PDB file of N, CA and C in Angstrom:
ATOM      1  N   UNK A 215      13.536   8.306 -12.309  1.00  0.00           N
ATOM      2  CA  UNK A 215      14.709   9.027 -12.781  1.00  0.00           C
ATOM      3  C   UNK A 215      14.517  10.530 -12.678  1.00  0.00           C
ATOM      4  N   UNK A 216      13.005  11.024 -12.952  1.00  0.00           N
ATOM      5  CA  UNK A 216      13.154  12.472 -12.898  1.00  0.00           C
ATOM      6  C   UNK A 216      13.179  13.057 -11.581  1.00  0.00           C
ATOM      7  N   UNK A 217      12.889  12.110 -10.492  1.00  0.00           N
ATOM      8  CA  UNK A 217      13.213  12.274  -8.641  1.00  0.00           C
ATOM      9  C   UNK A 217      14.506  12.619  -8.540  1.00  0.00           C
ATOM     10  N   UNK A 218      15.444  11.624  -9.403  1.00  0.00           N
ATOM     11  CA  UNK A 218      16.664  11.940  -9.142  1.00  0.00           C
ATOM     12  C   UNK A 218      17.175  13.204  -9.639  1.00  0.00           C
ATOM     13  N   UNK A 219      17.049  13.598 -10.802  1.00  0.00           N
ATOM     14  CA  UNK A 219      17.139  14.621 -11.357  1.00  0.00           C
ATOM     15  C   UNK A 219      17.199  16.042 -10.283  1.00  0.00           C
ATOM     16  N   UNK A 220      16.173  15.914 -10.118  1.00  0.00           N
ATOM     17  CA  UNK A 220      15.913  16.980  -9.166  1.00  0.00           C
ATOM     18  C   UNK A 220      16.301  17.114  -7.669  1.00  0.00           C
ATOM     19  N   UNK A 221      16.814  15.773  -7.347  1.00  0.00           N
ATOM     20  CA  UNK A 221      17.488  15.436  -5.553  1.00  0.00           C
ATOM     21  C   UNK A 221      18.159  13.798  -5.463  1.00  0.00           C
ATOM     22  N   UNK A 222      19.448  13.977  -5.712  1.00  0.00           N
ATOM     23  CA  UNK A 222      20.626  13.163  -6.318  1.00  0.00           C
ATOM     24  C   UNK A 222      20.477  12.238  -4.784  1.00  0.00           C
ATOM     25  N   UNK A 223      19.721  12.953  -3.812  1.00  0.00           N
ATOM     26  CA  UNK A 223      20.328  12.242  -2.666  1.00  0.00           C
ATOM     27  C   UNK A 223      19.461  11.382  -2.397  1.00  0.00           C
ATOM     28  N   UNK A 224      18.331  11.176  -3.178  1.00  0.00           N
ATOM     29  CA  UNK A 224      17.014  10.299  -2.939  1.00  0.00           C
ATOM     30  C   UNK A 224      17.318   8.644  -3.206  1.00  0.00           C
ATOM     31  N   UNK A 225      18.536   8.395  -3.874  1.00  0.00           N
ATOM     32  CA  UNK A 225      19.340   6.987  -3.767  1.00  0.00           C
ATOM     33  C   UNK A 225      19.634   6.700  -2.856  1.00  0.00           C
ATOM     34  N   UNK A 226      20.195   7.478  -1.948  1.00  0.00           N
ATOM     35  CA  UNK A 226      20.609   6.391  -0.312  1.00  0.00           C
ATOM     36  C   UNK A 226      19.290   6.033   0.269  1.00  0.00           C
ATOM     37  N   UNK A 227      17.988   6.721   0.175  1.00  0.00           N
ATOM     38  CA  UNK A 227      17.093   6.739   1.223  1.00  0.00           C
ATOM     39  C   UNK A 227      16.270   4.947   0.890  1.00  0.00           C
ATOM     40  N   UNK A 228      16.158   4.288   2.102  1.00  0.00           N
ATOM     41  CA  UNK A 228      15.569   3.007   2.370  1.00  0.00           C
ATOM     42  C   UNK A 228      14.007   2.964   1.276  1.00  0.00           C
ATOM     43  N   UNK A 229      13.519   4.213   1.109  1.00  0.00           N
ATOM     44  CA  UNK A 229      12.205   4.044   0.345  1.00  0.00           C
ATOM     45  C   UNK A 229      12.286   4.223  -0.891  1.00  0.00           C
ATOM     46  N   UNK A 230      12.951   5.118  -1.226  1.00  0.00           N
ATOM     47  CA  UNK A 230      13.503   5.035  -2.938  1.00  0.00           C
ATOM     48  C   UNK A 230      13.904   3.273  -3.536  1.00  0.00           C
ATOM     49  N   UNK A 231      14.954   3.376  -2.630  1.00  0.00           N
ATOM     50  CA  UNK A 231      15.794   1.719  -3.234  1.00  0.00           C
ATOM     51  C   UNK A 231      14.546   0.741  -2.930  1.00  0.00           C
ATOM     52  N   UNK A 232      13.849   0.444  -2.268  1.00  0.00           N
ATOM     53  CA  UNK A 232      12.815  -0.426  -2.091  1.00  0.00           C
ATOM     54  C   UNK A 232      11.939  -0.355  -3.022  1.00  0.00           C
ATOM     55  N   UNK A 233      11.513   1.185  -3.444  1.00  0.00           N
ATOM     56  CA  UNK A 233      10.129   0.922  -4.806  1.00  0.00           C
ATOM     57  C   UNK A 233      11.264   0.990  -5.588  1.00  0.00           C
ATOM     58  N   UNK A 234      12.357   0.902  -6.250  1.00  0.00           N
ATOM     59  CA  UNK A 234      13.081   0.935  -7.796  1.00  0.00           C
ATOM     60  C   UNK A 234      13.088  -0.525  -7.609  1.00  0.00           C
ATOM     61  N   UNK A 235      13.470  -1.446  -6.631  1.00  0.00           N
ATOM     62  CA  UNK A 235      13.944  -2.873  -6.922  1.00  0.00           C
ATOM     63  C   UNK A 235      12.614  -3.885  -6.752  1.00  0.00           C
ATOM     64  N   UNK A 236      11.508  -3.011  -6.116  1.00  0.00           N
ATOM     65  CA  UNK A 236      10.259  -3.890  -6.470  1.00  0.00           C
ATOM     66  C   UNK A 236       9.734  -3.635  -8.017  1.00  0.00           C
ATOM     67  N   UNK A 237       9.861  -2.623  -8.390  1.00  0.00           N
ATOM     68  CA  UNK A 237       9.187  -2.135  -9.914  1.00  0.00           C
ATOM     69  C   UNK A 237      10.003  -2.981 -10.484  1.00  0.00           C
ATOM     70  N   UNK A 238      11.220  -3.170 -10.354  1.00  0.00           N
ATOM     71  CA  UNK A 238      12.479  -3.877 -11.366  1.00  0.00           C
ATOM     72  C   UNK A 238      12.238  -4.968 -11.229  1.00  0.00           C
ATOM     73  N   UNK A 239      11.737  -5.996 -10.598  1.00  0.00           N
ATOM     74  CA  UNK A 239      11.047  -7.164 -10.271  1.00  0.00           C
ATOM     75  C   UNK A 239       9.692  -7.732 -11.018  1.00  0.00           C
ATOM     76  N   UNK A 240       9.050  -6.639 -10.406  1.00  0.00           N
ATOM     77  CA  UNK A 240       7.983  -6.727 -11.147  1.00  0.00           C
ATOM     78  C   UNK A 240       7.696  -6.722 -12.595  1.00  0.00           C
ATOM     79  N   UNK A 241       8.729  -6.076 -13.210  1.00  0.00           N
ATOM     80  CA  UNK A 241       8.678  -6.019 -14.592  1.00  0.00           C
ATOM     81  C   UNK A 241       9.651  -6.866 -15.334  1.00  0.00           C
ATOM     82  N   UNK A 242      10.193  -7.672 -14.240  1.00  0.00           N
ATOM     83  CA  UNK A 242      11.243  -8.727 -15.415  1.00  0.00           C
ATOM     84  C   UNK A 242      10.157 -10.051 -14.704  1.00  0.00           C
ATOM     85  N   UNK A 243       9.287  -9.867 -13.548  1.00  0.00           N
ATOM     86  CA  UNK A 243       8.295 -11.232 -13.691  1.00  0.00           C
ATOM     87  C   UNK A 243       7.165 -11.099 -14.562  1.00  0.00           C
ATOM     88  N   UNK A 244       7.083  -9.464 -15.340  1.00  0.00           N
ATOM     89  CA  UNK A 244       6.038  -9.497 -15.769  1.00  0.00           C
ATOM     90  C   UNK A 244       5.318 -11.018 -16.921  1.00  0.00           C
ATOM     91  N   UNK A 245       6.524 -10.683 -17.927  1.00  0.00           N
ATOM     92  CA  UNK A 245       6.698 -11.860 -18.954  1.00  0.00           C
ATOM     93  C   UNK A 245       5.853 -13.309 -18.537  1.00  0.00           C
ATOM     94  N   UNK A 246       6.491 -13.771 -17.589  1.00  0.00           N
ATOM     95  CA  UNK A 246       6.298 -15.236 -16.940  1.00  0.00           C
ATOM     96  C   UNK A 246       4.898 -15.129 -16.519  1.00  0.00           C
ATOM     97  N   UNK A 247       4.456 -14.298 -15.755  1.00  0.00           N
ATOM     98  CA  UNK A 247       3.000 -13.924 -15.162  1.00  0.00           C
ATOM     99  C   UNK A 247       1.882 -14.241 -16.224  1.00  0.00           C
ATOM    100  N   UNK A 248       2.365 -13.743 -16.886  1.00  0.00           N
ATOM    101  CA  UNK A 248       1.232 -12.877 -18.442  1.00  0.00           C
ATOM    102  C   UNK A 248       1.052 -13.661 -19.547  1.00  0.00           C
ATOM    103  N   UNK A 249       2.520 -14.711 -19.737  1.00  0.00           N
ATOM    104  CA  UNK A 249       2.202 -16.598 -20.172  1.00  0.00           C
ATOM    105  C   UNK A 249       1.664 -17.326 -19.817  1.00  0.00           C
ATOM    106  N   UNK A 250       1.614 -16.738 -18.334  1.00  0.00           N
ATOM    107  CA  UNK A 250       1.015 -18.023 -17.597  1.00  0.00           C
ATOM    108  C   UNK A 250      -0.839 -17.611 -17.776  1.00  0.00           C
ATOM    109  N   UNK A 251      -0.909 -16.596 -17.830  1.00  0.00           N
ATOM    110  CA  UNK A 251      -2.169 -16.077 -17.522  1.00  0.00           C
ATOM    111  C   UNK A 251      -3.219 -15.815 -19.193  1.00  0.00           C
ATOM    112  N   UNK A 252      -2.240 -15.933 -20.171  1.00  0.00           N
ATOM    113  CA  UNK A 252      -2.570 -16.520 -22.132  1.00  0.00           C
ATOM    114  C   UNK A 252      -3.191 -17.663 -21.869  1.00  0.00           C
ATOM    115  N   UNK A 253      -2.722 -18.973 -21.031  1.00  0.00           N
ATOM    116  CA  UNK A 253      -2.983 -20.150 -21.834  1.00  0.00           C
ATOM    117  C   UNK A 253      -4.258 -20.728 -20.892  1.00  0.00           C
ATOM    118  N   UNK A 254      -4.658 -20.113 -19.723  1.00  0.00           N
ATOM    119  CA  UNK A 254      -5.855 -19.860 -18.764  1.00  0.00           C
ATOM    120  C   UNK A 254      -7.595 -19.847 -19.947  1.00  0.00           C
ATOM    121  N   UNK A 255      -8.377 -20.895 -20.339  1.00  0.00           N
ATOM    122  CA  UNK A 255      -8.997 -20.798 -20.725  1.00  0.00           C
ATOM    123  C   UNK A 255     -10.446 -21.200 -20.085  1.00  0.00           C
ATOM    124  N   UNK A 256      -9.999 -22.424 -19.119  1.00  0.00           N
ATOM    125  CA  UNK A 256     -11.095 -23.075 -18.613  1.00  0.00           C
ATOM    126  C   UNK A 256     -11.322 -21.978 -17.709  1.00  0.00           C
ATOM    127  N   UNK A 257     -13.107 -22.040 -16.730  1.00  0.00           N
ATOM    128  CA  UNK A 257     -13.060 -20.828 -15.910  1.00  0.00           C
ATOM    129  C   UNK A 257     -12.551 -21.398 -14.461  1.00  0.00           C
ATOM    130  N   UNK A 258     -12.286 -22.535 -14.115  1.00  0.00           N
ATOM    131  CA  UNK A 258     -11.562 -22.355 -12.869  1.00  0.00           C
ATOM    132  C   UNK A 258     -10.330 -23.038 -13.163  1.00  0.00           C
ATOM    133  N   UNK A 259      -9.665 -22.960 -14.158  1.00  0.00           N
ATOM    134  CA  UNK A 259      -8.340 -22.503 -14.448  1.00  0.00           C
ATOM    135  C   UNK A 259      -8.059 -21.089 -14.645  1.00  0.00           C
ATOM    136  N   UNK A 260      -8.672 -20.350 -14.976  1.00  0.00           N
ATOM    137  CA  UNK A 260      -8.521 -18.670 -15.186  1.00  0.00           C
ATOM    138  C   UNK A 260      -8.499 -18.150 -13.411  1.00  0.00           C
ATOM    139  N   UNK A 261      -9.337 -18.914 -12.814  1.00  0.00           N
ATOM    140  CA  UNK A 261      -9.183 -18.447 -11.276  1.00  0.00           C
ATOM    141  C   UNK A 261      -7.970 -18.517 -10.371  1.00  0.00           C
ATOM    142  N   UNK A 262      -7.597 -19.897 -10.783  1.00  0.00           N
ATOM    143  CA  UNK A 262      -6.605 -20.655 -10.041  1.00  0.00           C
ATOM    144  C   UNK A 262      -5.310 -19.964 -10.755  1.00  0.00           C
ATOM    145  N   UNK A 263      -5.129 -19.152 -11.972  1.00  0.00           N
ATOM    146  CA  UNK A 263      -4.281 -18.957 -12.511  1.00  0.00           C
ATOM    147  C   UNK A 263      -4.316 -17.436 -12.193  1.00  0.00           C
ATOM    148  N   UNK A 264      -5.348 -16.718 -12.193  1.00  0.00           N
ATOM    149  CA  UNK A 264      -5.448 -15.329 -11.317  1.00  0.00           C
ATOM    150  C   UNK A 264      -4.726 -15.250  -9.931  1.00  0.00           C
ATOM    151  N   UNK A 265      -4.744 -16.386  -9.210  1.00  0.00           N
ATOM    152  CA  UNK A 265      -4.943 -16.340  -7.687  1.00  0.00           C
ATOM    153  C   UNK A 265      -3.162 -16.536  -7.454  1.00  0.00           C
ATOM    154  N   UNK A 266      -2.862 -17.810  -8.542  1.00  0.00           N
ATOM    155  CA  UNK A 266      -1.125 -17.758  -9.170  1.00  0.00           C
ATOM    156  C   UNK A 266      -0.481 -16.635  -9.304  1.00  0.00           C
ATOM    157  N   UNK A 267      -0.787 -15.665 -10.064  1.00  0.00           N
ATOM    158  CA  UNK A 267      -0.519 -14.364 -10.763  1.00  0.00           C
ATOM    159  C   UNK A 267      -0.344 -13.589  -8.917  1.00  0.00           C
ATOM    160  N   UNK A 268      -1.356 -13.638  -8.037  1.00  0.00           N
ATOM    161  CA  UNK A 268      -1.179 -12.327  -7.449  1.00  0.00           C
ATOM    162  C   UNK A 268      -0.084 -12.854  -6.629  1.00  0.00           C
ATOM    163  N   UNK A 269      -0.158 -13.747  -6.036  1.00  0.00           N
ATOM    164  CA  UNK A 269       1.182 -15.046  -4.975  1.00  0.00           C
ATOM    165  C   UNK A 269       2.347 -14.372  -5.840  1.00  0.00           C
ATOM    166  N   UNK A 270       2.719 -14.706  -7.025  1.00  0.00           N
ATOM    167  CA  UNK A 270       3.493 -14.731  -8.150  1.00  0.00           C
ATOM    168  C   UNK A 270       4.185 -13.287  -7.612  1.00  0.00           C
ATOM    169  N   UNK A 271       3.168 -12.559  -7.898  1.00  0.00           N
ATOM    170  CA  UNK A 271       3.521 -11.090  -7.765  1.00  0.00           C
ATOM    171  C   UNK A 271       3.720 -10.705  -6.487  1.00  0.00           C
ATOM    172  N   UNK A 272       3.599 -10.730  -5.690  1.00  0.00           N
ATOM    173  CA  UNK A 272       3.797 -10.682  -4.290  1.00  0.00           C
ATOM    174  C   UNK A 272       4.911 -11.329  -3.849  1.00  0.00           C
ATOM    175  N   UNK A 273       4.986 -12.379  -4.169  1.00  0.00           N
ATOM    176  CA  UNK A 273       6.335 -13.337  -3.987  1.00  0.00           C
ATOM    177  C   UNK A 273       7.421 -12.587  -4.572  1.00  0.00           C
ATOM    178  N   UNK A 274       7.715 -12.124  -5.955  1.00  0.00           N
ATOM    179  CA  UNK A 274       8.715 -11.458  -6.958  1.00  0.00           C
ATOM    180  C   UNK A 274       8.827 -10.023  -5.961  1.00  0.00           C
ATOM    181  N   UNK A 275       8.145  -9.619  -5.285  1.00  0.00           N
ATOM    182  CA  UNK A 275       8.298  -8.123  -4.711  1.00  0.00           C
ATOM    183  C   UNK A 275       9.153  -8.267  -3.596  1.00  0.00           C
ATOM    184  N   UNK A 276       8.378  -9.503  -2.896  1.00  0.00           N
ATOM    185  CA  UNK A 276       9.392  -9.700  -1.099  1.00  0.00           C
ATOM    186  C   UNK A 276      10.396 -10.433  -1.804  1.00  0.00           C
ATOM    187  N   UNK A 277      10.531 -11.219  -2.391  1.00  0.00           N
ATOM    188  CA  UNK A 277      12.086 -12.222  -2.895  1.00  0.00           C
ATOM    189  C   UNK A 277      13.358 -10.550  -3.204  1.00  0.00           C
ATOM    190  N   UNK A 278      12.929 -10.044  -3.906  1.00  0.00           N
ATOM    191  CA  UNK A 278      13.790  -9.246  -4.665  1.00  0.00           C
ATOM    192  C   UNK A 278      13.892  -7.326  -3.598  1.00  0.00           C
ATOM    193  N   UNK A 279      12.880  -7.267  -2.290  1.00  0.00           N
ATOM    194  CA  UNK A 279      13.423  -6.522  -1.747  1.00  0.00           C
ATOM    195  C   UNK A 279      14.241  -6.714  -0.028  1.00  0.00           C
ATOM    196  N   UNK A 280      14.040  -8.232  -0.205  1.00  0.00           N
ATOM    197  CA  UNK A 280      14.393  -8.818   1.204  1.00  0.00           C
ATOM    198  C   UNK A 280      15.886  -7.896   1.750  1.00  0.00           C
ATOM    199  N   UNK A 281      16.826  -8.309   0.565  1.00  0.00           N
ATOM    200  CA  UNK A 281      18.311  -8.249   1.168  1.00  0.00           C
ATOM    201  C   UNK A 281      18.270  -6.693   1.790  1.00  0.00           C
ATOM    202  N   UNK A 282      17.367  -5.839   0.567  1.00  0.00           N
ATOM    203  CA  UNK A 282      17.557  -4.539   1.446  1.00  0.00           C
ATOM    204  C   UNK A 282      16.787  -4.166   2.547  1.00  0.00           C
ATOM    205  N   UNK A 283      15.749  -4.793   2.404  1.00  0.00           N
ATOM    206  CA  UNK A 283      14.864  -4.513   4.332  1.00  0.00           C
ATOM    207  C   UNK A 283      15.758  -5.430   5.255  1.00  0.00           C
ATOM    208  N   UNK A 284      16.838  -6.226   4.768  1.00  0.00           N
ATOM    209  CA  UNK A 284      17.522  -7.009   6.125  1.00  0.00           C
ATOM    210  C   UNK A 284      18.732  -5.835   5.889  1.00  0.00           C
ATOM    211  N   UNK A 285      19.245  -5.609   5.330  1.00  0.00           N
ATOM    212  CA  UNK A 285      20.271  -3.962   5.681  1.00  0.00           C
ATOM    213  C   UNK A 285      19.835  -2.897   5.976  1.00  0.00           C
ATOM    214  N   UNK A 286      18.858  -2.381   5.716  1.00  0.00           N
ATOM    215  CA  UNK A 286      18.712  -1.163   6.470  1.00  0.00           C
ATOM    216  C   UNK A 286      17.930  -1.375   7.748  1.00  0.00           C
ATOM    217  N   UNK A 287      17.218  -2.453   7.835  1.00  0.00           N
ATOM    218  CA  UNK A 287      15.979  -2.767   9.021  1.00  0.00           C
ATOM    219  C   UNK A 287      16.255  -3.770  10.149  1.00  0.00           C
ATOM    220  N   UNK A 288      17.074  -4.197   9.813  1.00  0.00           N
ATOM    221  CA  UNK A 288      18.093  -5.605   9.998  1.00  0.00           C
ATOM    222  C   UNK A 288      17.043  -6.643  11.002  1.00  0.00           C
ATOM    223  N   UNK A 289      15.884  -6.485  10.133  1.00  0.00           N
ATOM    224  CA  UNK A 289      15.027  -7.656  10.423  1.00  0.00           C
ATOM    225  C   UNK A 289      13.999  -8.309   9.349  1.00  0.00           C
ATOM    226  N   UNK A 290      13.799  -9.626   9.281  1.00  0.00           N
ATOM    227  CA  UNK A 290      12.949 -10.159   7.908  1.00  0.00           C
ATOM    228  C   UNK A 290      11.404 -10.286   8.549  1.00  0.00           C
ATOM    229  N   UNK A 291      10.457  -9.604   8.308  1.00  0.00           N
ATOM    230  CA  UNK A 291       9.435 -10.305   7.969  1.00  0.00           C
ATOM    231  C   UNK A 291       8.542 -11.510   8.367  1.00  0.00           C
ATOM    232  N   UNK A 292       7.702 -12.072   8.745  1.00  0.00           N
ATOM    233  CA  UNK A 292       7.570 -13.706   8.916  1.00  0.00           C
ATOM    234  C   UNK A 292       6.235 -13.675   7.849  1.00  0.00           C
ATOM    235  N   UNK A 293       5.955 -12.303   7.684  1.00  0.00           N
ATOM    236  CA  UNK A 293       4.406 -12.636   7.077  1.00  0.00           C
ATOM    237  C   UNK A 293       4.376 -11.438   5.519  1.00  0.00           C
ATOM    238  N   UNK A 294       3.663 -10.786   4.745  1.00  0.00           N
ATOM    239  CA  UNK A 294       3.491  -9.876   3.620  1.00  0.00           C
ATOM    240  C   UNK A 294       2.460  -9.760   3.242  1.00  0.00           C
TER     241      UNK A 294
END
């Protein structure tokens, strides 16, 4: 917000909108992640539930910035 503040025009640009809607992602999967990662006690459940967490997170970043790398880039990805 204080980017904007200072240069109103930093909303149209492809790299702004891409880190606001991955952070915004990231922090409404935070919740789900961080339950999942409480009830992790055994040690290769804590692994397997680490290894969950980063997929998790990685997954929530490309799911939620796809539509805009297929509008401004107008191509998807096959790999991340």
């Amino acid at each position: 917000l204080g980017m904007l503040c200072v240069n109103p025009s930093y909303v149209i640009q492809p790299g702004f909108q891409l880190s606001f809607v991955a952070t915004a992602a990231l922090i409404a999967w935070f919740e789900s992640i961080h339950r999942m990662a409480q009830g992790a006690l055994h040690p290769i459940r804590r692994v397997v539930t680490y290894l969950a967490g980063i997929i998790m997170t990685s997954l929530a970043a490309e799911i939620a910035t796809l539509a805009l790398i297929v509008y401004h880039f107008n191509s998807v990805s096959l790999y991340g």
